[in-house]
């Protein structure tokens, strides 16, 4: 993934071997300088924008030293101390006119916290509250979360949250059980369930139609006669069912709302 290009350990991120080059704009050199007030060494990591995995791009370097990395504008780098509990993120902007090297001076690190994402799959809007264990008070955090939307925030392990509808009724309570820097997913309500019932005398296959790629994605290769198959979906999702010869087909569109089920009887 990395190759040494100069005696001063100039590291190159070989991103063009990845599909991530679709996101790349301008190739740039970035000089990260450790200017922390405390005598703390740091290491730089590149964050993959697709899966958010982080890969090291420098060796550990002390206060007063710097490392140069070849990258692309729009990418994100993270500086860590040796414990990986203190960090700082940096977004690489377009260089200024005449600027051959982008200088990033690291003057502080912040304490890494857990990340919680709350997704609303309930029938209506909801609000999120942090539960103060000391006083018992519920303190509202963030905006109203509409159906199908999510809200995420930095938090700490053991913190408790309560989701309520706009009438004040409790929908669900959550306790954070995450490590620093890791996103924990929480959901209120369930996605619609689509049930495909094969009433034919021959097997059938189910495909999801991905409108973004304009392709059919296999869901279930074989559903025997008299059997059913169910899948979580979203309102408006389209499925295509084929018979075993793949010559006959029929399309189905999910109209069920969240927390509902919809049954499709298949007969081609």
PDB file of C-alpha atoms in Angstrom:
ATOM      1  CA  UNK A   1       0.000   0.000   0.000  1.00  0.00           C
ATOM      2  CA  UNK A   2       2.915   2.347   0.754  1.00  0.00           C
ATOM      3  CA  UNK A   3       6.197   2.962  -1.017  1.00  0.00           C
ATOM      4  CA  UNK A   4       9.247   4.923   0.154  1.00  0.00           C
ATOM      5  CA  UNK A   5      10.072   7.711  -2.295  1.00  0.00           C
ATOM      6  CA  UNK A   6      12.820   9.703  -0.532  1.00  0.00           C
ATOM      7  CA  UNK A   7      15.360   9.483   2.293  1.00  0.00           C
ATOM      8  CA  UNK A   8      13.080  11.548   4.545  1.00  0.00           C
ATOM      9  CA  UNK A   9      10.485   8.788   4.359  1.00  0.00           C
ATOM     10  CA  UNK A  10       8.188  10.365   1.797  1.00  0.00           C
ATOM     11  CA  UNK A  11       5.183   8.048   1.693  1.00  0.00           C
ATOM     12  CA  UNK A  12       2.827   7.649  -1.245  1.00  0.00           C
ATOM     13  CA  UNK A  13      -0.728   6.397  -0.954  1.00  0.00           C
ATOM     14  CA  UNK A  14      -1.243   4.274  -4.015  1.00  0.00           C
ATOM     15  CA  UNK A  15      -4.907   5.076  -4.333  1.00  0.00           C
ATOM     16  CA  UNK A  16      -5.159   4.809  -8.093  1.00  0.00           C
ATOM     17  CA  UNK A  17      -5.067   1.052  -7.736  1.00  0.00           C
ATOM     18  CA  UNK A  18      -8.400   1.383  -5.974  1.00  0.00           C
ATOM     19  CA  UNK A  19     -11.856   2.414  -7.169  1.00  0.00           C
ATOM     20  CA  UNK A  20     -11.478   5.343  -4.763  1.00  0.00           C
ATOM     21  CA  UNK A  21      -9.803   7.273  -7.587  1.00  0.00           C
ATOM     22  CA  UNK A  22     -13.331   8.139  -8.583  1.00  0.00           C
ATOM     23  CA  UNK A  23     -13.338  10.504  -5.614  1.00  0.00           C
ATOM     24  CA  UNK A  24      -9.851  11.918  -6.210  1.00  0.00           C
ATOM     25  CA  UNK A  25      -9.473  15.389  -7.693  1.00  0.00           C
ATOM     26  CA  UNK A  26      -5.938  16.764  -7.526  1.00  0.00           C
ATOM     27  CA  UNK A  27      -2.808  14.910  -6.513  1.00  0.00           C
ATOM     28  CA  UNK A  28      -0.939  16.913  -3.877  1.00  0.00           C
ATOM     29  CA  UNK A  29       1.950  16.662  -1.417  1.00  0.00           C
ATOM     30  CA  UNK A  30       0.970  17.274   2.200  1.00  0.00           C
ATOM     31  CA  UNK A  31       3.498  18.105   4.921  1.00  0.00           C
ATOM     32  CA  UNK A  32       2.266  17.201   8.410  1.00  0.00           C
ATOM     33  CA  UNK A  33       4.233  18.983  11.152  1.00  0.00           C
ATOM     34  CA  UNK A  34       4.087  17.906  14.797  1.00  0.00           C
ATOM     35  CA  UNK A  35       3.754  21.199  16.682  1.00  0.00           C
ATOM     36  CA  UNK A  36       2.121  19.867  19.848  1.00  0.00           C
ATOM     37  CA  UNK A  37       2.894  21.749  23.057  1.00  0.00           C
ATOM     38  CA  UNK A  38       3.612  18.514  24.905  1.00  0.00           C
ATOM     39  CA  UNK A  39       6.479  16.195  23.993  1.00  0.00           C
ATOM     40  CA  UNK A  40       4.211  13.675  22.246  1.00  0.00           C
ATOM     41  CA  UNK A  41       5.007  11.689  19.114  1.00  0.00           C
ATOM     42  CA  UNK A  42       2.262  11.163  16.516  1.00  0.00           C
ATOM     43  CA  UNK A  43       1.521   8.965  13.483  1.00  0.00           C
ATOM     44  CA  UNK A  44      -0.610   9.839  10.475  1.00  0.00           C
ATOM     45  CA  UNK A  45      -3.362   7.585   9.085  1.00  0.00           C
ATOM     46  CA  UNK A  46      -5.415   7.817   5.881  1.00  0.00           C
ATOM     47  CA  UNK A  47      -9.156   7.136   6.193  1.00  0.00           C
ATOM     48  CA  UNK A  48     -10.805   5.113   3.449  1.00  0.00           C
ATOM     49  CA  UNK A  49     -13.963   7.098   2.474  1.00  0.00           C
ATOM     50  CA  UNK A  50     -15.899   3.915   1.633  1.00  0.00           C
ATOM     51  CA  UNK A  51     -15.486   1.693   4.695  1.00  0.00           C
ATOM     52  CA  UNK A  52     -13.818   4.278   7.016  1.00  0.00           C
ATOM     53  CA  UNK A  53     -10.971   1.891   7.763  1.00  0.00           C
ATOM     54  CA  UNK A  54      -7.729   3.702   8.555  1.00  0.00           C
ATOM     55  CA  UNK A  55      -4.293   2.802   7.169  1.00  0.00           C
ATOM     56  CA  UNK A  56      -0.945   4.130   8.481  1.00  0.00           C
ATOM     57  CA  UNK A  57       0.898   6.432   6.058  1.00  0.00           C
ATOM     58  CA  UNK A  58       3.850   7.589   8.200  1.00  0.00           C
ATOM     59  CA  UNK A  59       6.131   6.266  10.872  1.00  0.00           C
ATOM     60  CA  UNK A  60       5.850   7.691  14.374  1.00  0.00           C
ATOM     61  CA  UNK A  61       7.467  11.167  14.415  1.00  0.00           C
ATOM     62  CA  UNK A  62       8.294  13.409  17.420  1.00  0.00           C
ATOM     63  CA  UNK A  63       7.419  16.982  18.282  1.00  0.00           C
ATOM     64  CA  UNK A  64       9.203  19.405  15.951  1.00  0.00           C
ATOM     65  CA  UNK A  65       9.498  16.886  13.094  1.00  0.00           C
ATOM     66  CA  UNK A  66       7.410  16.547   9.967  1.00  0.00           C
ATOM     67  CA  UNK A  67       6.381  13.911   7.431  1.00  0.00           C
ATOM     68  CA  UNK A  68       5.370  14.393   3.786  1.00  0.00           C
ATOM     69  CA  UNK A  69       2.582  12.309   2.248  1.00  0.00           C
ATOM     70  CA  UNK A  70       1.358  12.216  -1.332  1.00  0.00           C
ATOM     71  CA  UNK A  71      -2.429  12.263  -1.428  1.00  0.00           C
ATOM     72  CA  UNK A  72      -5.472  13.684  -3.193  1.00  0.00           C
ATOM     73  CA  UNK A  73      -7.683  16.632  -2.386  1.00  0.00           C
ATOM     74  CA  UNK A  74     -10.858  15.644  -0.580  1.00  0.00           C
ATOM     75  CA  UNK A  75      -9.186  12.884   1.410  1.00  0.00           C
ATOM     76  CA  UNK A  76      -9.145  12.738   5.198  1.00  0.00           C
ATOM     77  CA  UNK A  77      -6.128  12.036   7.407  1.00  0.00           C
ATOM     78  CA  UNK A  78      -6.038  11.405  11.137  1.00  0.00           C
ATOM     79  CA  UNK A  79      -3.195  12.124  13.564  1.00  0.00           C
ATOM     80  CA  UNK A  80      -2.917   9.766  16.560  1.00  0.00           C
ATOM     81  CA  UNK A  81      -0.743   9.647  19.637  1.00  0.00           C
ATOM     82  CA  UNK A  82       0.762   6.337  20.781  1.00  0.00           C
ATOM     83  CA  UNK A  83      -2.359   5.398  22.757  1.00  0.00           C
ATOM     84  CA  UNK A  84      -4.752   6.057  19.843  1.00  0.00           C
ATOM     85  CA  UNK A  85      -7.059   7.726  22.365  1.00  0.00           C
ATOM     86  CA  UNK A  86      -6.103  11.284  21.342  1.00  0.00           C
ATOM     87  CA  UNK A  87      -6.511  12.277  17.696  1.00  0.00           C
ATOM     88  CA  UNK A  88      -7.231  15.061  15.175  1.00  0.00           C
ATOM     89  CA  UNK A  89      -8.776  14.842  11.700  1.00  0.00           C
ATOM     90  CA  UNK A  90      -7.640  16.841   8.676  1.00  0.00           C
ATOM     91  CA  UNK A  91      -9.479  17.351   5.380  1.00  0.00           C
ATOM     92  CA  UNK A  92      -7.240  18.071   2.394  1.00  0.00           C
ATOM     93  CA  UNK A  93      -8.437  21.120   0.439  1.00  0.00           C
ATOM     94  CA  UNK A  94      -7.322  22.313  -2.974  1.00  0.00           C
ATOM     95  CA  UNK A  95      -3.861  23.950  -2.843  1.00  0.00           C
ATOM     96  CA  UNK A  96      -3.595  27.702  -3.198  1.00  0.00           C
ATOM     97  CA  UNK A  97      -2.186  29.126  -6.423  1.00  0.00           C
ATOM     98  CA  UNK A  98       1.557  28.479  -6.594  1.00  0.00           C
ATOM     99  CA  UNK A  99       1.485  26.159  -3.570  1.00  0.00           C
ATOM    100  CA  UNK A 100       3.458  22.966  -4.296  1.00  0.00           C
ATOM    101  CA  UNK A 101       3.156  21.483  -0.800  1.00  0.00           C
ATOM    102  CA  UNK A 102       0.148  21.831   1.520  1.00  0.00           C
ATOM    103  CA  UNK A 103       1.304  22.504   5.070  1.00  0.00           C
ATOM    104  CA  UNK A 104      -0.746  21.002   7.903  1.00  0.00           C
ATOM    105  CA  UNK A 105       0.481  22.045  11.340  1.00  0.00           C
ATOM    106  CA  UNK A 106      -0.769  19.862  14.197  1.00  0.00           C
ATOM    107  CA  UNK A 107      -0.996  21.927  17.375  1.00  0.00           C
ATOM    108  CA  UNK A 108      -3.465  19.873  19.403  1.00  0.00           C
ATOM    109  CA  UNK A 109      -5.145  16.492  19.699  1.00  0.00           C
ATOM    110  CA  UNK A 110      -8.588  15.802  21.130  1.00  0.00           C
ATOM    111  CA  UNK A 111      -9.823  12.870  23.179  1.00  0.00           C
ATOM    112  CA  UNK A 112     -11.377  10.157  21.015  1.00  0.00           C
ATOM    113  CA  UNK A 113     -14.969   9.314  21.912  1.00  0.00           C
ATOM    114  CA  UNK A 114     -17.550   6.740  20.910  1.00  0.00           C
ATOM    115  CA  UNK A 115     -19.905   7.578  18.019  1.00  0.00           C
ATOM    116  CA  UNK A 116     -23.590   6.667  18.093  1.00  0.00           C
ATOM    117  CA  UNK A 117     -25.948   6.821  15.106  1.00  0.00           C
ATOM    118  CA  UNK A 118     -29.716   6.785  15.686  1.00  0.00           C
ATOM    119  CA  UNK A 119     -31.869   5.926  12.653  1.00  0.00           C
ATOM    120  CA  UNK A 120     -35.601   6.564  12.623  1.00  0.00           C
ATOM    121  CA  UNK A 121     -37.627   3.789  10.997  1.00  0.00           C
ATOM    122  CA  UNK A 122     -40.732   4.530  13.073  1.00  0.00           C
ATOM    123  CA  UNK A 123     -43.957   5.695  11.403  1.00  0.00           C
ATOM    124  CA  UNK A 124     -43.393   9.364  12.321  1.00  0.00           C
ATOM    125  CA  UNK A 125     -40.850  11.915  13.488  1.00  0.00           C
ATOM    126  CA  UNK A 126     -38.912  11.434  16.718  1.00  0.00           C
ATOM    127  CA  UNK A 127     -36.674  13.296  19.149  1.00  0.00           C
ATOM    128  CA  UNK A 128     -33.603  12.043  20.997  1.00  0.00           C
ATOM    129  CA  UNK A 129     -32.822  12.688  24.660  1.00  0.00           C
ATOM    130  CA  UNK A 130     -29.738  12.042  26.777  1.00  0.00           C
ATOM    131  CA  UNK A 131     -30.632  10.562  30.148  1.00  0.00           C
ATOM    132  CA  UNK A 132     -28.744  12.287  32.977  1.00  0.00           C
ATOM    133  CA  UNK A 133     -28.246   9.444  35.453  1.00  0.00           C
ATOM    134  CA  UNK A 134     -27.358  11.826  38.281  1.00  0.00           C
ATOM    135  CA  UNK A 135     -30.498  13.980  38.091  1.00  0.00           C
ATOM    136  CA  UNK A 136     -32.826  11.639  36.163  1.00  0.00           C
ATOM    137  CA  UNK A 137     -33.504  14.441  33.682  1.00  0.00           C
ATOM    138  CA  UNK A 138     -33.966  13.775  29.956  1.00  0.00           C
ATOM    139  CA  UNK A 139     -32.036  16.414  27.971  1.00  0.00           C
ATOM    140  CA  UNK A 140     -32.898  16.867  24.292  1.00  0.00           C
ATOM    141  CA  UNK A 141     -30.002  16.448  21.875  1.00  0.00           C
ATOM    142  CA  UNK A 142     -29.986  17.203  18.161  1.00  0.00           C
ATOM    143  CA  UNK A 143     -32.829  18.117  15.799  1.00  0.00           C
ATOM    144  CA  UNK A 144     -36.123  16.379  15.141  1.00  0.00           C
ATOM    145  CA  UNK A 145     -35.284  13.146  13.267  1.00  0.00           C
ATOM    146  CA  UNK A 146     -37.732  12.590  10.437  1.00  0.00           C
ATOM    147  CA  UNK A 147     -38.854   9.153   9.283  1.00  0.00           C
ATOM    148  CA  UNK A 148     -36.079   7.475   7.316  1.00  0.00           C
ATOM    149  CA  UNK A 149     -33.416   9.919   8.564  1.00  0.00           C
ATOM    150  CA  UNK A 150     -30.609   9.523  11.123  1.00  0.00           C
ATOM    151  CA  UNK A 151     -28.648  11.615  13.595  1.00  0.00           C
ATOM    152  CA  UNK A 152     -25.220  10.799  15.031  1.00  0.00           C
ATOM    153  CA  UNK A 153     -23.173  12.291  17.839  1.00  0.00           C
ATOM    154  CA  UNK A 154     -20.036  11.776  19.889  1.00  0.00           C
ATOM    155  CA  UNK A 155     -20.757  10.160  23.221  1.00  0.00           C
ATOM    156  CA  UNK A 156     -19.267   7.872  25.868  1.00  0.00           C
ATOM    157  CA  UNK A 157     -19.575   4.240  26.803  1.00  0.00           C
ATOM    158  CA  UNK A 158     -22.436   3.728  29.272  1.00  0.00           C
ATOM    159  CA  UNK A 159     -24.384   6.843  28.289  1.00  0.00           C
ATOM    160  CA  UNK A 160     -28.117   6.285  27.949  1.00  0.00           C
ATOM    161  CA  UNK A 161     -30.491   7.817  25.398  1.00  0.00           C
ATOM    162  CA  UNK A 162     -34.248   7.831  24.973  1.00  0.00           C
ATOM    163  CA  UNK A 163     -36.124   8.173  21.665  1.00  0.00           C
ATOM    164  CA  UNK A 164     -39.592   9.738  21.852  1.00  0.00           C
ATOM    165  CA  UNK A 165     -42.242  10.583  19.301  1.00  0.00           C
ATOM    166  CA  UNK A 166     -43.473  14.167  19.079  1.00  0.00           C
ATOM    167  CA  UNK A 167     -46.232  13.379  21.571  1.00  0.00           C
ATOM    168  CA  UNK A 168     -43.591  12.563  24.183  1.00  0.00           C
ATOM    169  CA  UNK A 169     -44.208   8.819  24.144  1.00  0.00           C
ATOM    170  CA  UNK A 170     -41.090   6.704  24.656  1.00  0.00           C
ATOM    171  CA  UNK A 171     -40.272   4.642  21.577  1.00  0.00           C
ATOM    172  CA  UNK A 172     -37.040   3.021  22.693  1.00  0.00           C
ATOM    173  CA  UNK A 173     -34.173   3.384  25.182  1.00  0.00           C
ATOM    174  CA  UNK A 174     -30.506   2.799  24.359  1.00  0.00           C
ATOM    175  CA  UNK A 175     -27.324   2.229  26.347  1.00  0.00           C
ATOM    176  CA  UNK A 176     -24.048   2.960  24.552  1.00  0.00           C
ATOM    177  CA  UNK A 177     -21.695  -0.002  24.513  1.00  0.00           C
ATOM    178  CA  UNK A 178     -19.013   1.158  22.106  1.00  0.00           C
ATOM    179  CA  UNK A 179     -15.265   1.700  22.107  1.00  0.00           C
ATOM    180  CA  UNK A 180     -13.750   5.105  21.268  1.00  0.00           C
ATOM    181  CA  UNK A 181     -13.771   5.910  17.570  1.00  0.00           C
ATOM    182  CA  UNK A 182     -16.230   3.162  16.629  1.00  0.00           C
ATOM    183  CA  UNK A 183     -19.710   3.998  15.324  1.00  0.00           C
ATOM    184  CA  UNK A 184     -22.530   2.149  17.078  1.00  0.00           C
ATOM    185  CA  UNK A 185     -25.789   1.813  15.134  1.00  0.00           C
ATOM    186  CA  UNK A 186     -29.192   2.106  16.825  1.00  0.00           C
ATOM    187  CA  UNK A 187     -32.568   1.860  15.101  1.00  0.00           C
ATOM    188  CA  UNK A 188     -36.070   2.842  16.156  1.00  0.00           C
ATOM    189  CA  UNK A 189     -38.765   0.867  14.355  1.00  0.00           C
ATOM    190  CA  UNK A 190     -38.299  -1.706  11.624  1.00  0.00           C
ATOM    191  CA  UNK A 191     -38.094  -1.478   7.870  1.00  0.00           C
ATOM    192  CA  UNK A 192     -41.028  -2.873   5.869  1.00  0.00           C
ATOM    193  CA  UNK A 193     -40.966  -6.621   5.263  1.00  0.00           C
ATOM    194  CA  UNK A 194     -41.736  -7.902   1.765  1.00  0.00           C
ATOM    195  CA  UNK A 195     -42.981 -11.504   1.632  1.00  0.00           C
ATOM    196  CA  UNK A 196     -42.922 -13.376  -1.675  1.00  0.00           C
ATOM    197  CA  UNK A 197     -45.175 -16.450  -1.732  1.00  0.00           C
ATOM    198  CA  UNK A 198     -44.668 -18.970  -4.515  1.00  0.00           C
ATOM    199  CA  UNK A 199     -48.066 -20.408  -5.509  1.00  0.00           C
ATOM    200  CA  UNK A 200     -46.698 -21.948  -8.699  1.00  0.00           C
ATOM    201  CA  UNK A 201     -45.769 -25.578  -9.299  1.00  0.00           C
ATOM    202  CA  UNK A 202     -42.182 -24.632 -10.202  1.00  0.00           C
ATOM    203  CA  UNK A 203     -39.340 -22.849  -8.355  1.00  0.00           C
ATOM    204  CA  UNK A 204     -38.806 -19.105  -8.654  1.00  0.00           C
ATOM    205  CA  UNK A 205     -35.932 -16.626  -8.137  1.00  0.00           C
ATOM    206  CA  UNK A 206     -36.107 -13.165  -6.518  1.00  0.00           C
ATOM    207  CA  UNK A 207     -33.983 -10.170  -7.534  1.00  0.00           C
ATOM    208  CA  UNK A 208     -33.820  -6.619  -6.184  1.00  0.00           C
ATOM    209  CA  UNK A 209     -33.734  -3.928  -8.874  1.00  0.00           C
ATOM    210  CA  UNK A 210     -31.069  -1.351  -7.995  1.00  0.00           C
ATOM    211  CA  UNK A 211     -32.174   1.829  -9.753  1.00  0.00           C
ATOM    212  CA  UNK A 212     -28.797   3.506  -9.165  1.00  0.00           C
ATOM    213  CA  UNK A 213     -26.846   0.873 -11.097  1.00  0.00           C
ATOM    214  CA  UNK A 214     -29.823  -0.201 -13.240  1.00  0.00           C
ATOM    215  CA  UNK A 215     -28.985  -3.806 -12.388  1.00  0.00           C
ATOM    216  CA  UNK A 216     -30.770  -6.728 -10.777  1.00  0.00           C
ATOM    217  CA  UNK A 217     -29.197  -7.994  -7.549  1.00  0.00           C
ATOM    218  CA  UNK A 218     -29.915 -11.604  -6.466  1.00  0.00           C
ATOM    219  CA  UNK A 219     -31.961 -11.858  -3.263  1.00  0.00           C
ATOM    220  CA  UNK A 220     -32.943 -15.535  -3.248  1.00  0.00           C
ATOM    221  CA  UNK A 221     -31.864 -17.896  -6.009  1.00  0.00           C
ATOM    222  CA  UNK A 222     -34.505 -20.574  -5.361  1.00  0.00           C
ATOM    223  CA  UNK A 223     -37.908 -20.473  -3.677  1.00  0.00           C
ATOM    224  CA  UNK A 224     -39.607 -23.837  -3.970  1.00  0.00           C
ATOM    225  CA  UNK A 225     -43.323 -24.260  -4.863  1.00  0.00           C
ATOM    226  CA  UNK A 226     -45.546 -23.515  -1.879  1.00  0.00           C
ATOM    227  CA  UNK A 227     -42.694 -21.792   0.011  1.00  0.00           C
ATOM    228  CA  UNK A 228     -42.251 -18.122   0.919  1.00  0.00           C
ATOM    229  CA  UNK A 229     -39.289 -15.813   1.308  1.00  0.00           C
ATOM    230  CA  UNK A 230     -39.219 -12.523   3.188  1.00  0.00           C
ATOM    231  CA  UNK A 231     -36.776  -9.623   3.027  1.00  0.00           C
ATOM    232  CA  UNK A 232     -36.426  -6.222   4.708  1.00  0.00           C
ATOM    233  CA  UNK A 233     -36.989  -3.414   2.200  1.00  0.00           C
ATOM    234  CA  UNK A 234     -37.850   0.260   1.879  1.00  0.00           C
ATOM    235  CA  UNK A 235     -41.053   1.805   0.553  1.00  0.00           C
ATOM    236  CA  UNK A 236     -40.653   2.086  -3.201  1.00  0.00           C
ATOM    237  CA  UNK A 237     -38.112  -0.735  -3.540  1.00  0.00           C
ATOM    238  CA  UNK A 238     -38.665  -2.802  -6.670  1.00  0.00           C
ATOM    239  CA  UNK A 239     -38.191  -6.573  -6.986  1.00  0.00           C
ATOM    240  CA  UNK A 240     -38.261  -8.856 -10.024  1.00  0.00           C
ATOM    241  CA  UNK A 241     -39.307 -12.500  -9.788  1.00  0.00           C
ATOM    242  CA  UNK A 242     -38.365 -15.068 -12.444  1.00  0.00           C
ATOM    243  CA  UNK A 243     -39.472 -18.625 -13.064  1.00  0.00           C
ATOM    244  CA  UNK A 244     -36.766 -21.292 -13.242  1.00  0.00           C
ATOM    245  CA  UNK A 245     -36.345 -20.828 -17.005  1.00  0.00           C
ATOM    246  CA  UNK A 246     -35.744 -17.060 -16.572  1.00  0.00           C
ATOM    247  CA  UNK A 247     -38.102 -16.502 -19.497  1.00  0.00           C
ATOM    248  CA  UNK A 248     -41.086 -15.379 -17.429  1.00  0.00           C
ATOM    249  CA  UNK A 249     -40.890 -12.534 -14.933  1.00  0.00           C
ATOM    250  CA  UNK A 250     -42.975 -10.114 -12.922  1.00  0.00           C
ATOM    251  CA  UNK A 251     -42.138  -6.888 -11.081  1.00  0.00           C
ATOM    252  CA  UNK A 252     -43.298  -5.980  -7.575  1.00  0.00           C
ATOM    253  CA  UNK A 253     -42.974  -2.610  -5.822  1.00  0.00           C
ATOM    254  CA  UNK A 254     -43.078  -2.326  -2.031  1.00  0.00           C
ATOM    255  CA  UNK A 255     -45.768   0.083  -0.818  1.00  0.00           C
ATOM    256  CA  UNK A 256     -45.828  -0.947   2.863  1.00  0.00           C
ATOM    257  CA  UNK A 257     -44.814   1.657   5.437  1.00  0.00           C
ATOM    258  CA  UNK A 258     -42.259   1.153   8.203  1.00  0.00           C
ATOM    259  CA  UNK A 259     -43.078  -1.592  10.734  1.00  0.00           C
ATOM    260  CA  UNK A 260     -45.533  -3.107   8.207  1.00  0.00           C
ATOM    261  CA  UNK A 261     -45.500  -6.286   6.122  1.00  0.00           C
ATOM    262  CA  UNK A 262     -46.578  -6.724   2.520  1.00  0.00           C
ATOM    263  CA  UNK A 263     -47.227 -10.100   0.894  1.00  0.00           C
ATOM    264  CA  UNK A 264     -46.817 -10.668  -2.833  1.00  0.00           C
ATOM    265  CA  UNK A 265     -48.416 -13.766  -4.303  1.00  0.00           C
ATOM    266  CA  UNK A 266     -46.347 -14.912  -7.276  1.00  0.00           C
ATOM    267  CA  UNK A 267     -47.948 -16.715 -10.182  1.00  0.00           C
ATOM    268  CA  UNK A 268     -46.337 -16.375 -13.607  1.00  0.00           C
TER     269      UNK A 268
END
